[in-house]
XYZ file of C-alpha atoms in Angstrom:
772
model
C 13.151 54.333 70.602
C 10.040 54.064 68.458
C 9.900 54.559 64.668
C 6.866 55.656 62.650
C 6.634 54.180 59.160
C 7.327 56.734 56.398
C 4.492 57.840 54.167
C 5.457 58.303 50.510
C 4.469 61.781 49.336
C 2.242 62.091 46.284
C 4.765 64.236 44.438
C 8.534 64.040 44.346
C 10.145 66.635 46.567
C 12.584 68.823 44.672
C 15.436 69.506 47.081
C 18.266 71.081 45.086
C 18.971 70.103 41.520
C 22.621 69.465 41.098
C 22.243 67.471 37.870
C 18.764 68.560 37.068
C 17.740 65.337 38.751
C 15.695 64.989 41.879
C 17.237 63.704 45.046
C 14.904 62.098 47.496
C 14.784 64.059 50.750
C 16.277 62.239 53.697
C 13.549 62.462 56.278
C 13.866 61.328 59.864
C 11.005 60.910 62.256
C 13.337 60.879 65.245
C 14.972 63.733 67.184
C 17.549 63.055 69.824
C 18.410 65.094 72.792
C 21.459 64.184 74.863
C 22.655 65.438 78.210
C 26.369 65.723 78.786
C 28.253 64.536 81.802
C 30.673 61.752 82.319
C 29.040 58.413 82.728
C 25.624 60.077 82.592
C 22.587 58.414 80.989
C 21.092 59.620 77.754
C 17.371 59.818 77.319
C 15.635 60.080 74.009
C 12.114 61.034 73.147
C 10.344 60.578 69.818
C 8.141 63.097 68.064
C 5.645 62.219 65.305
C 6.385 63.880 61.948
C 3.502 64.155 59.496
C 4.277 64.727 55.795
C 1.557 66.270 53.649
C 1.285 67.009 49.912
C 2.100 70.437 48.617
C -0.946 72.572 48.429
C 0.296 73.727 45.065
C 2.253 71.658 42.576
C 5.940 72.694 42.621
C 7.113 74.381 39.477
C 10.027 73.119 37.423
C 13.122 75.203 37.741
C 14.014 77.406 34.808
C 15.704 75.621 31.846
C 15.060 72.267 33.543
C 13.427 70.736 30.435
C 16.103 72.075 28.121
C 18.979 70.983 30.342
C 17.495 67.553 30.917
C 16.876 66.972 27.185
C 20.464 68.060 26.512
C 21.742 65.303 28.797
C 19.360 62.755 27.271
C 20.440 63.862 23.793
C 24.087 63.374 24.744
C 23.279 59.902 26.093
C 21.469 58.882 22.859
C 24.384 60.239 20.823
C 26.851 58.241 22.930
C 24.795 55.051 22.379
C 24.649 55.660 18.621
C 28.380 56.345 18.515
C 29.112 53.295 20.665
C 30.964 55.308 23.313
C 30.434 55.331 27.094
C 27.614 57.397 28.575
C 28.625 60.104 31.061
C 25.533 59.686 33.167
C 24.107 56.967 35.338
C 21.338 55.055 33.475
C 19.081 55.187 36.530
C 19.411 58.975 36.620
C 18.595 59.183 32.915
C 15.510 56.988 33.422
C 14.408 59.228 36.363
C 14.901 62.323 34.231
C 12.554 60.890 31.549
C 10.012 60.067 34.258
C 10.170 63.642 35.612
C 9.698 65.162 32.173
C 6.749 62.864 31.490
C 5.200 63.826 34.829
C 5.225 67.468 33.712
C 3.482 66.804 30.390
C 6.541 67.189 28.206
C 6.007 63.690 26.744
C 4.890 64.795 23.270
C 7.900 67.056 22.824
C 10.225 64.433 24.244
C 8.921 61.739 21.830
C 9.192 64.101 18.877
C 12.761 65.094 19.778
C 13.799 61.460 20.283
C 12.335 60.465 16.897
C 14.146 63.338 15.209
C 17.517 62.344 16.711
C 17.048 58.702 15.708
C 15.909 59.652 12.203
C 18.946 61.863 11.629
C 21.243 59.050 12.719
C 19.552 56.452 10.460
C 19.589 58.835 7.488
C 23.314 59.284 7.944
C 23.833 55.506 7.650
C 22.488 55.302 4.098
C 25.505 57.064 2.604
C 27.916 54.203 3.345
C 25.720 51.805 1.298
C 25.112 54.053 -1.652
C 28.793 54.665 -2.133
C 29.653 51.005 -1.539
C 31.013 49.285 -4.679
C 28.869 46.345 -5.607
C 29.326 44.412 -8.819
C 27.078 41.422 -9.451
C 29.572 38.667 -10.273
C 29.290 35.061 -9.149
C 32.928 34.976 -8.020
C 32.888 38.470 -6.506
C 33.359 38.939 -2.787
C 31.789 42.397 -2.941
C 28.272 41.045 -2.534
C 29.288 39.181 0.620
C 31.067 42.237 2.061
C 28.018 44.384 1.330
C 25.728 41.870 3.089
C 28.014 41.775 6.108
C 28.006 45.598 6.177
C 24.218 45.845 6.031
C 23.934 43.113 8.660
C 26.320 44.982 10.986
C 24.341 48.178 10.479
C 21.123 46.318 11.348
C 22.622 44.605 14.403
C 24.013 47.934 15.646
C 20.663 49.626 15.083
C 18.829 46.917 17.056
C 21.291 47.089 19.909
C 21.083 50.906 19.989
C 17.268 50.922 19.974
C 17.194 48.437 22.868
C 19.465 50.715 24.918
C 17.542 53.856 23.963
C 14.214 52.198 24.804
C 15.512 51.121 28.233
C 16.263 54.819 29.037
C 12.944 56.069 27.596
C 10.940 53.120 28.987
C 8.674 55.383 31.094
C 7.789 57.404 27.997
C 7.130 54.161 26.054
C 4.867 52.724 28.741
C 2.840 55.835 29.482
C 2.520 58.436 26.739
C 3.150 56.123 23.738
C 0.947 53.382 25.126
C -1.943 55.819 25.594
C -1.605 57.120 22.005
C -2.645 54.336 19.651
C -1.504 56.354 16.637
C 2.110 56.491 17.765
C 4.432 53.507 17.233
C 6.370 52.255 20.225
C 10.011 53.309 20.453
C 11.115 49.889 19.103
C 8.593 50.034 16.241
C 9.640 53.610 15.526
C 13.234 52.363 15.156
C 12.071 49.617 12.729
C 10.019 52.144 10.768
C 12.981 54.517 10.433
C 15.320 51.719 9.325
C 12.743 50.480 6.819
C 11.942 53.908 5.399
C 15.471 55.276 5.111
C 17.648 52.198 4.469
C 15.847 49.077 3.274
C 13.251 50.967 1.240
C 16.058 52.659 -0.626
C 15.770 51.037 -4.065
C 19.508 50.630 -4.591
C 20.191 49.230 -1.125
C 17.221 46.855 -1.290
C 18.227 45.546 -4.719
C 21.802 44.982 -3.603
C 20.638 43.231 -0.430
C 18.120 40.918 -2.121
C 20.502 40.127 -5.006
C 23.219 39.276 -2.516
C 20.946 37.014 -0.460
C 19.681 35.199 -3.583
C 23.255 34.741 -4.819
C 24.263 33.161 -1.506
C 21.266 30.785 -1.604
C 22.070 29.844 -5.217
C 25.660 29.074 -4.250
C 24.457 26.894 -1.389
C 22.095 25.023 -3.736
C 25.061 24.389 -6.009
C 26.891 22.705 -3.160
C 29.068 25.564 -1.854
C 29.374 26.284 1.872
C 27.910 29.700 2.800
C 27.485 31.766 5.952
C 24.040 30.578 7.066
C 24.004 32.731 10.199
C 24.416 35.809 7.970
C 21.474 34.695 5.837
C 19.393 33.981 8.930
C 20.131 37.426 10.340
C 19.366 39.286 7.084
C 16.145 37.415 6.371
C 15.057 37.895 9.971
C 15.739 41.638 9.425
C 13.474 41.684 6.344
C 10.806 39.847 8.287
C 11.031 42.237 11.263
C 10.831 45.204 8.883
C 7.751 43.613 7.250
C 9.239 43.732 3.763
C 10.104 40.009 3.569
C 7.220 38.959 1.318
C 7.183 41.848 -1.115
C 10.929 42.410 -1.439
C 12.378 38.899 -1.049
C 9.914 36.015 -1.108
C 8.376 36.742 -4.502
C 11.759 36.943 -6.256
C 13.096 33.973 -4.311
C 10.173 31.750 -5.400
C 10.477 32.911 -9.036
C 14.188 32.023 -9.113
C 13.500 28.709 -7.339
C 10.840 27.925 -9.927
C 13.220 28.602 -12.843
C 16.077 26.664 -11.238
C 14.069 23.502 -10.547
C 12.198 23.644 -13.860
C 15.527 23.530 -15.725
C 17.000 20.973 -13.312
C 13.972 18.690 -13.649
C 14.121 18.715 -17.443
C 17.866 18.058 -17.477
C 17.991 15.296 -14.863
C 14.987 13.422 -16.292
C 17.065 12.961 -19.431
C 20.320 12.123 -17.653
C 19.328 9.905 -14.713
C 17.524 6.660 -14.084
C 14.285 6.878 -12.112
C 15.624 5.679 -8.695
C 18.506 8.179 -8.875
C 16.165 10.959 -9.968
C 13.707 10.288 -7.136
C 16.570 10.140 -4.658
C 17.683 13.556 -5.938
C 14.133 14.962 -5.591
C 13.960 13.677 -2.018
C 17.348 15.244 -1.271
C 16.221 18.587 -2.717
C 13.034 18.554 -0.634
C 15.039 17.826 2.507
C 17.492 20.638 1.671
C 14.694 23.167 1.142
C 12.993 22.032 4.339
C 16.292 22.554 6.164
C 16.571 26.074 4.674
C 13.171 26.965 6.097
C 14.237 25.721 9.517
C 17.658 27.384 9.385
C 17.149 30.829 7.864
C 13.990 31.289 5.785
C 10.776 32.610 7.294
C 8.325 29.871 8.246
C 5.660 31.344 5.971
C 7.838 30.500 2.939
C 7.724 26.774 3.639
C 4.425 25.970 1.939
C 4.977 27.848 -1.370
C 8.658 26.791 -1.521
C 7.996 23.053 -1.052
C 5.018 23.278 -3.447
C 7.309 24.868 -6.042
C 9.939 22.097 -5.730
C 7.264 19.383 -5.839
C 5.621 20.909 -8.909
C 8.801 21.383 -10.958
C 10.653 18.178 -9.995
C 7.632 15.877 -9.633
C 4.342 17.356 -10.840
C 5.643 18.164 -14.305
C 7.150 14.682 -14.787
C 4.663 12.266 -13.132
C 3.828 10.244 -16.250
C 7.395 10.352 -17.571
C 8.808 9.014 -14.278
C 6.340 6.105 -14.156
C 6.670 5.248 -17.845
C 10.439 5.304 -17.606
C 10.967 3.356 -14.402
C 7.964 1.915 -12.534
C 7.912 -1.424 -14.375
C 11.589 -2.095 -13.696
C 11.194 -1.145 -10.011
C 8.298 -3.589 -9.681
C 10.024 -6.317 -11.739
C 13.135 -6.104 -9.574
C 11.065 -5.745 -6.369
C 13.028 -2.661 -5.273
C 11.159 -2.050 -2.040
C 12.992 1.067 -0.832
C 12.712 2.796 -4.229
C 9.013 1.924 -4.489
C 8.451 3.262 -0.970
C 10.154 6.508 -1.959
C 8.080 6.692 -5.173
C 4.834 6.316 -3.220
C 5.847 8.878 -0.594
C 6.889 11.451 -3.202
C 3.863 10.921 -5.446
C 1.557 11.229 -2.424
C 2.865 14.770 -1.905
C 1.725 15.992 -5.316
C -1.861 16.660 -6.350
C -2.959 13.879 -8.681
C 0.240 11.919 -7.986
C -1.450 8.999 -6.252
C -4.091 8.761 -8.960
C -1.569 8.446 -11.792
C 0.480 5.972 -9.721
C -2.704 3.918 -9.236
C -3.307 3.810 -13.000
C 0.231 2.619 -13.762
C 0.067 0.132 -10.868
C -3.107 -1.364 -12.316
C -1.651 -1.505 -15.848
C 1.473 -3.265 -14.569
C -0.546 -5.937 -12.739
C -2.764 -6.536 -15.782
C 0.163 -6.751 -18.204
C 2.331 -8.962 -16.007
C -0.602 -11.194 -15.043
C -1.701 -11.559 -18.660
C 1.741 -12.930 -19.622
C 1.279 -15.633 -16.964
C -2.280 -16.560 -17.912
C -2.525 -16.424 -21.710
C 0.632 -18.377 -22.585
C -0.234 -22.125 -22.871
C 3.456 -22.981 -22.452
C 3.274 -21.644 -18.887
C 0.239 -23.744 -17.915
C 2.351 -26.136 -15.865
C 3.542 -23.368 -13.529
C 0.663 -20.904 -13.975
C -0.907 -21.269 -10.530
C 2.392 -21.177 -8.648
C 3.412 -18.068 -10.608
C 0.052 -16.443 -9.816
C 0.514 -17.193 -6.107
C 4.068 -15.818 -6.146
C 2.923 -12.709 -8.025
C 0.069 -12.178 -5.534
C 2.495 -12.517 -2.597
C 4.788 -9.988 -4.255
C 2.112 -7.327 -4.827
C 0.704 -7.884 -1.319
C 4.155 -7.264 0.152
C 4.581 -4.097 -1.934
C 1.173 -2.788 -0.823
C 1.927 -3.520 2.825
C 5.486 -2.173 2.961
C 5.642 0.454 0.192
C 2.069 1.701 -0.207
C 1.197 1.790 3.522
C -1.746 -0.628 3.052
C -3.591 2.041 1.065
C -7.153 0.793 0.437
C -7.235 2.279 -3.072
C -4.179 0.247 -4.105
C -5.622 -2.918 -2.528
C -8.997 -2.557 -4.288
C -7.434 -1.736 -7.661
C -5.081 -4.715 -7.325
C -8.106 -7.000 -6.829
C -9.872 -5.509 -9.864
C -6.727 -5.904 -11.979
C -6.293 -9.558 -10.945
C -9.920 -10.248 -11.800
C -9.470 -8.599 -15.213
C -6.386 -10.479 -16.384
C -7.194 -13.879 -14.868
C -10.436 -14.035 -16.872
C -8.827 -13.045 -20.189
C -8.433 -16.766 -20.812
C -11.772 -18.351 -19.927
C -11.925 -21.637 -17.972
C -8.242 -22.655 -18.126
C -7.128 -20.882 -14.923
C -10.085 -22.441 -13.073
C -9.093 -25.901 -14.324
C -5.433 -25.424 -13.398
C -6.269 -24.114 -9.930
C -8.332 -27.278 -9.326
C -5.354 -29.389 -10.480
C -2.992 -27.405 -8.233
C -5.213 -28.048 -5.207
C -5.263 -31.734 -6.187
C -1.457 -31.846 -6.244
C -1.318 -30.335 -2.762
C -4.023 -32.553 -1.235
C -2.778 -35.785 -2.789
C -0.918 -38.319 -0.646
C 2.817 -38.247 -1.187
C 2.973 -34.450 -1.141
C 5.713 -34.038 1.429
C 6.414 -30.403 0.558
C 4.336 -28.922 3.359
C 3.322 -29.503 6.979
C -0.362 -29.239 7.950
C 0.058 -25.567 8.877
C 1.852 -24.753 5.610
C -0.782 -26.675 3.634
C -3.503 -24.615 5.323
C -1.691 -21.388 4.369
C -1.352 -22.579 0.748
C -5.082 -23.373 0.605
C -5.909 -19.911 1.985
C -3.794 -18.306 -0.749
C -5.439 -20.502 -3.395
C -8.853 -19.300 -2.245
C -7.792 -15.677 -2.789
C -6.897 -16.459 -6.422
C -10.093 -18.546 -6.714
C -12.213 -15.499 -5.804
C -11.056 -13.662 -8.918
C -12.292 -16.402 -11.278
C -15.629 -15.994 -13.050
C -16.033 -19.630 -14.201
C -16.243 -21.202 -10.762
C -18.358 -24.036 -12.183
C -15.332 -25.133 -14.274
C -13.267 -25.271 -11.077
C -16.008 -27.301 -9.387
C -16.143 -29.862 -12.236
C -12.377 -30.493 -12.261
C -12.105 -30.336 -8.480
C -14.898 -32.908 -8.151
C -13.205 -35.252 -10.635
C -9.849 -35.000 -8.847
C -11.456 -35.358 -5.429
C -13.171 -38.542 -6.640
C -9.814 -40.018 -7.668
C -8.243 -39.101 -4.335
C -11.082 -40.671 -2.366
C -11.513 -43.818 -4.467
C -7.867 -44.846 -4.647
C -7.017 -43.636 -1.149
C -4.707 -40.912 -2.403
C -5.915 -38.149 -0.100
C -3.106 -36.809 2.099
C -5.378 -35.752 4.937
C -9.108 -35.934 5.550
C -8.793 -32.813 7.731
C -7.187 -30.877 4.865
C -9.893 -32.104 2.460
C -12.661 -30.966 4.810
C -10.887 -27.665 5.462
C -10.812 -26.976 1.716
C -14.459 -27.937 1.470
C -15.447 -25.527 4.248
C -13.473 -22.728 2.510
C -15.353 -23.371 -0.743
C -18.666 -23.486 1.138
C -17.915 -20.178 2.849
C -16.912 -18.587 -0.458
C -19.623 -19.959 -2.788
C -22.460 -21.170 -0.565
C -23.854 -24.566 0.400
C -25.251 -25.289 -3.084
C -21.735 -25.180 -4.561
C -20.387 -27.854 -2.192
C -23.465 -30.039 -1.664
C -22.291 -32.686 -4.186
C -18.739 -32.614 -2.826
C -20.055 -33.167 0.699
C -22.192 -36.002 -0.689
C -19.007 -37.708 -1.945
C -17.517 -37.714 1.558
C -20.812 -39.025 2.937
C -20.783 -41.890 0.409
C -17.262 -42.901 1.481
C -18.274 -42.986 5.158
C -21.448 -44.979 4.418
C -19.412 -47.406 2.279
C -17.190 -48.181 5.282
C -20.251 -49.075 7.358
C -21.628 -51.258 4.529
C -18.293 -53.107 4.249
C -18.275 -53.915 7.985
C -21.703 -55.498 7.552
C -20.587 -57.303 4.347
C -17.556 -58.825 6.112
C -19.880 -60.262 8.777
C -22.213 -61.507 6.029
C -19.313 -63.270 4.254
C -18.219 -65.031 7.422
C -21.627 -66.735 7.524
C -21.264 -67.966 3.925
C -20.313 -71.607 3.327
C -17.669 -70.607 0.719
C -16.267 -67.162 1.564
C -13.610 -67.417 -1.234
C -9.952 -66.301 -1.371
C -10.481 -62.707 -2.524
C -11.017 -59.955 0.036
C -13.536 -57.628 -1.675
C -13.992 -53.979 -0.794
C -16.750 -51.980 -2.511
C -17.427 -48.231 -2.516
C -21.092 -47.417 -3.162
C -21.334 -44.092 -5.005
C -24.497 -42.025 -5.458
C -24.591 -41.163 -9.165
C -25.761 -37.548 -8.689
C -22.794 -36.671 -6.455
C -19.894 -38.137 -8.407
C -18.464 -37.303 -11.826
C -19.979 -39.173 -14.753
C -17.962 -42.300 -15.606
C -18.417 -44.213 -18.855
C -19.086 -47.901 -17.977
C -16.644 -50.332 -19.637
C -17.535 -53.991 -20.036
C -14.520 -56.257 -19.358
C -14.108 -60.006 -18.929
C -13.661 -60.709 -15.220
C -12.583 -64.155 -14.058
C -15.186 -66.452 -12.562
C -14.215 -65.843 -8.931
C -14.592 -62.064 -9.327
C -18.006 -62.481 -11.024
C -19.137 -64.744 -8.209
C -18.086 -62.162 -5.569
C -19.925 -59.434 -7.453
C -23.121 -61.457 -7.378
C -22.720 -62.218 -3.662
C -22.337 -58.500 -2.876
C -25.251 -57.596 -5.147
C -27.505 -60.068 -3.325
C -26.336 -58.748 0.049
C -26.782 -55.058 -0.805
C -30.103 -55.245 -2.653
C -31.418 -57.379 0.169
C -30.909 -54.396 2.464
C -31.798 -51.654 -0.051
C -34.545 -52.846 -2.374
C -35.349 -50.761 -5.425
C -31.776 -49.597 -5.980
C -29.711 -50.368 -9.053
C -25.996 -51.159 -8.924
C -23.691 -50.370 -11.852
C -20.104 -51.598 -11.563
C -17.398 -49.067 -12.591
C -14.493 -51.213 -13.726
C -12.374 -48.158 -14.626
C -12.136 -47.237 -10.919
C -11.283 -50.753 -9.598
C -7.887 -51.648 -8.146
C -6.339 -54.680 -6.466
C -3.334 -56.080 -4.596
C -1.798 -59.131 -6.361
C 0.626 -61.616 -4.823
C 3.310 -62.907 -7.173
C 6.267 -65.319 -6.965
C 9.569 -64.697 -8.743
C 12.952 -66.417 -8.647
C 14.067 -63.780 -6.124
C 11.043 -64.403 -3.881
C 7.518 -63.193 -3.249
C 6.277 -59.708 -4.099
C 2.990 -57.818 -3.889
C 1.726 -55.478 -6.614
C -0.683 -52.613 -6.098
C -2.399 -52.363 -9.493
C -5.549 -51.258 -11.306
C -8.307 -53.723 -12.235
C -7.174 -53.671 -15.910
C -3.568 -54.413 -14.873
C -4.933 -57.207 -12.641
C -6.797 -58.847 -15.524
C -3.672 -58.766 -17.727
C -1.352 -60.160 -15.042
C -3.771 -62.953 -14.042
C -3.566 -64.260 -17.651
C 0.086 -65.199 -16.997
C -1.076 -67.819 -14.489
C -2.282 -69.712 -17.578
C 0.818 -69.171 -19.770
C 4.164 -67.374 -20.110
C 3.615 -65.521 -23.405
C 0.646 -63.745 -25.033
C 0.250 -61.431 -27.994
C -1.474 -58.040 -27.812
C -4.485 -59.421 -29.696
C -4.800 -62.431 -27.353
C -4.718 -60.224 -24.260
C -7.305 -57.899 -25.819
C -9.610 -60.836 -26.625
C -9.234 -62.391 -23.159
C -9.683 -59.217 -21.065
C -12.168 -57.269 -23.209
C -10.382 -54.016 -22.252
C -10.858 -51.165 -24.742
C -7.939 -50.767 -27.213
C -6.351 -47.471 -26.068
C -6.865 -48.340 -22.417
C -5.218 -51.739 -22.916
C -2.208 -50.174 -24.665
C -1.683 -47.792 -21.717
C -2.102 -50.707 -19.281
C 0.502 -52.862 -21.081
C 2.801 -49.850 -21.294
C 2.703 -49.485 -17.504
C 3.531 -53.202 -17.008
C 6.206 -53.656 -19.691
C 7.718 -50.191 -20.320
C 7.635 -48.509 -16.900
C 10.030 -48.680 -13.978
C 8.624 -51.948 -12.622
C 8.707 -54.247 -15.681
C 6.731 -57.340 -14.648
C 6.289 -58.193 -18.338
C 8.851 -58.186 -21.140
C 7.698 -56.688 -24.453
C 8.961 -58.091 -27.723
C 10.078 -56.171 -29.718
C 11.307 -53.593 -27.266
C 9.972 -50.030 -27.488
C 8.034 -47.397 -25.584
C 4.758 -47.770 -27.502
C 2.571 -50.861 -27.695
C 1.868 -51.873 -31.292
C -0.357 -54.530 -32.847
C 1.369 -57.922 -32.891
C 3.636 -57.183 -29.894
C 4.353 -60.224 -27.681
C 4.421 -60.053 -23.861
C 6.365 -62.550 -21.732
C 6.212 -62.933 -17.929
C 9.464 -61.626 -16.389
C 10.476 -64.421 -13.972
C 13.759 -62.618 -13.197
C 11.939 -59.494 -11.936
C 13.838 -57.790 -9.083
C 12.886 -54.871 -6.857
C 14.123 -53.605 -3.492
C 10.560 -53.179 -2.155
C 8.210 -55.978 -1.171
C 5.015 -54.104 -2.109
C 5.348 -52.301 -5.422
C 2.879 -49.765 -6.756
C 2.738 -49.836 -10.543
C 1.644 -46.418 -11.806
C -1.951 -46.470 -12.836
C -1.674 -44.726 -16.155
C -5.396 -44.887 -16.736
C -5.932 -42.664 -13.683
C -3.993 -39.831 -15.313
C -6.151 -37.300 -17.065
C -6.204 -37.567 -20.835
C -6.985 -34.791 -23.310
C -10.316 -36.489 -23.979
C -11.195 -36.379 -20.285
C -10.361 -32.677 -20.140
C -12.553 -31.970 -23.156
C -15.436 -34.061 -21.827
C -15.257 -32.336 -18.415
C -15.318 -28.915 -20.082
C -18.196 -29.963 -22.322
C -20.182 -31.155 -19.304
C -19.643 -27.760 -17.684
C -20.951 -25.984 -20.793
C -23.947 -28.338 -20.892
C -24.691 -27.572 -17.233
C -24.419 -23.865 -18.008
C -27.020 -24.180 -20.754
C -29.410 -25.818 -18.305
C -28.767 -23.028 -15.792
C -29.356 -20.323 -18.433
C -32.605 -22.020 -19.506
C -33.779 -22.308 -15.911
C -32.918 -18.639 -15.200
C -34.804 -17.412 -18.330
C -37.925 -19.438 -17.457
C -37.752 -18.277 -13.822
C -37.522 -14.597 -14.828
C -40.245 -14.833 -17.507
C -42.578 -16.713 -15.165
C -42.285 -13.908 -12.645
C -42.439 -10.972 -15.101
C -44.809 -12.528 -17.700
C -43.744 -9.946 -20.360
C -40.244 -8.521 -20.755
C -38.091 -6.729 -23.366
C -34.953 -8.407 -24.720
C -32.465 -5.936 -23.155
C -34.100 -6.113 -19.737
C -34.144 -9.908 -19.865
C -30.435 -10.038 -20.777
C -29.595 -7.537 -18.004
C -31.510 -9.623 -15.445
C -29.722 -12.785 -16.607
C -26.298 -11.169 -16.127
C -27.309 -10.336 -12.543
C -28.432 -13.890 -11.784
C -25.824 -16.039 -13.561
C -22.600 -16.676 -11.676
C -20.461 -17.557 -14.701
C -19.327 -15.489 -17.707
C -21.646 -15.706 -20.684
C -21.715 -14.013 -24.102
C -24.802 -12.191 -25.421
C -24.818 -14.551 -28.437
C -25.113 -17.598 -26.145
C -28.043 -16.027 -24.309
C -29.775 -15.312 -27.624
C -29.399 -18.969 -28.645
C -30.963 -20.161 -25.370
C -33.871 -17.707 -25.774
C -34.467 -19.009 -29.321
C -34.331 -22.595 -28.029
C -36.964 -21.850 -25.378
C -39.191 -20.133 -27.978
C -38.886 -23.261 -30.181
C -39.872 -25.431 -27.202
C -42.900 -23.183 -26.449
C -41.736 -21.919 -23.059
C -42.080 -18.331 -24.319
C -43.063 -16.442 -27.468
C -42.240 -13.202 -29.260
C -44.685 -10.317 -29.337
C -46.411 -10.127 -32.734
C -45.919 -6.371 -33.054
C -42.547 -6.009 -31.305
C -39.964 -8.791 -31.946
C -37.814 -7.562 -29.023
C -40.652 -8.241 -26.565
C -41.190 -11.719 -25.056
C -44.252 -13.274 -23.386
C -44.193 -16.215 -20.990
C -46.258 -19.184 -22.148
C -47.926 -20.868 -19.171
């Protein structure tokens, strides 16, 4: 049996119309013929059936449109009344398709709109009559909102059902007419026009929503799903912005304005900022949970403005200093994050940050009582602000740069002293006996010192004191590590250039050359007929490299004088034309002594040596006798005797007892001297810096500065030939690397005019000419 595939006719065949619906004709392409007879065979033959379109379009039966609409009307009514539909949904859909095929679409759309409009209009009555009193404790507002929400949910559900039946109409006729809204949009339009646009209903709805949000902001639990549904309704109906958002933002503005004013008075800054952060999180959560996304930006901006923007200065004035003093990292992080959200917030935070650094730093620098700990406090303070910038301020470049400027400002409020103390601090770290740090820790400390060093204007003051301390470390073997010394030198060279460190490098070179000279001198002495009992070591210092030392004539014993002459002959024999000047203030020696307890060795200065050697000739001497015999200067001798008779290791006994050495005091050799060590170092008091040394070092720096100013003026005038006073001063400020006052520059200019290096213009006293 063969089957021919069916061909779908162009038009639906109307065979009967029981329900006013078409039934597809059951067409068979097979006819069967059977022959009777018991046990007989049946044969079947197939005939081809061809289906063609009607030559004329079939007409609709009478009243078909009216009857069909009646059934559709009943179905829509059943949906709107939430009762079951009598008819099959597929049949209803087919009926709409048939009507549309016969150009009844316009009428059908119009009728559907009318039915829906009548239904929506009828809904408004229940809301107008609904009692609604605006009280904060009233449940009426909530009941009203639930009622309007139910009405909206029902309407949406009904329109979805109605659209599914009239889908063919929606996708053909409505789609082709751009003027007409789709069935869903028509439903929204009707609901908007007849319910939400009703002034009374809209007011009640918006008031109710705002009341719920206010209650939630006050900490009450509210039905968030109800709010989400209602606000979604307003958004779908395209009345969200005009009816709700504007009023919502106005009320938010008023609420947070009042709250900000009140809490700024009541709370401390960390608590207030925590509250602001909490409020911002809450509002952000509201946007996610039930507000329209478009509200996020204006809502958050409103909260930021009223809780932060209006109180930026007040917050910082009230609490920033205490947060920084107490190093409250989490609160400072929160402050930075919140202030970064507000326009101008970072800028005002920067200003207060800078002021704090300047004020705090100034208290460290300008107080002479804090000089002892100044550098350590500066390092600790720098570590603290670095940590805050890294952790709290997200390594913001603006905060880093302003911190550097602020450090530079306050550290130079007290000229020269910080530079001097930094040099002393480095000395304390590089001196032997400093067991506080390993090599790695020492390197880290030196790196930190260099950061503070960069902020100083008077780097020449640092150089002068550093050079003096370095000389002491090298000459008395007090340097903790040559590697650390050279590391510091390379840091200074990198920071200030080769010219800054050339003399310091020369000092190291002298020490290395001195070692080579001493090897040769030892060999020279071995060839002498009378090498002597004293083992002499000499450091040859180039005068230009080392600090200036005042020579002091003392009375050396004959053996020492003889050794000096031997060395002088040896050295000048190798280096003719050079002049040697002995610096007795820098000499030191190791003395062997015998006491009742046994032998001891003393590590002492040359002045201490001269005093102690006198006691080989006698057991008791007066101050005046010692002074006459040694030739040591008065104040230096008093300090020397103090170290021997009043210190921890009392080799001499002073009579009368006392801390200070007075005229007429007697000194007796202490034969009963006892000490647990074999080699004892007696503190070299003369190596400690005196006030006079400090003053002289500072004065030398100022003298050097005058020479540099003079040289700079001559250099500029030689190049320019003629120059005005203001331009000359401006050029000098650019060239000089240390701070200088205009008055000092004027004095140097006058000095150069007096010495005929330059002259004033005869007509214009503010104009200078270079004199060749």
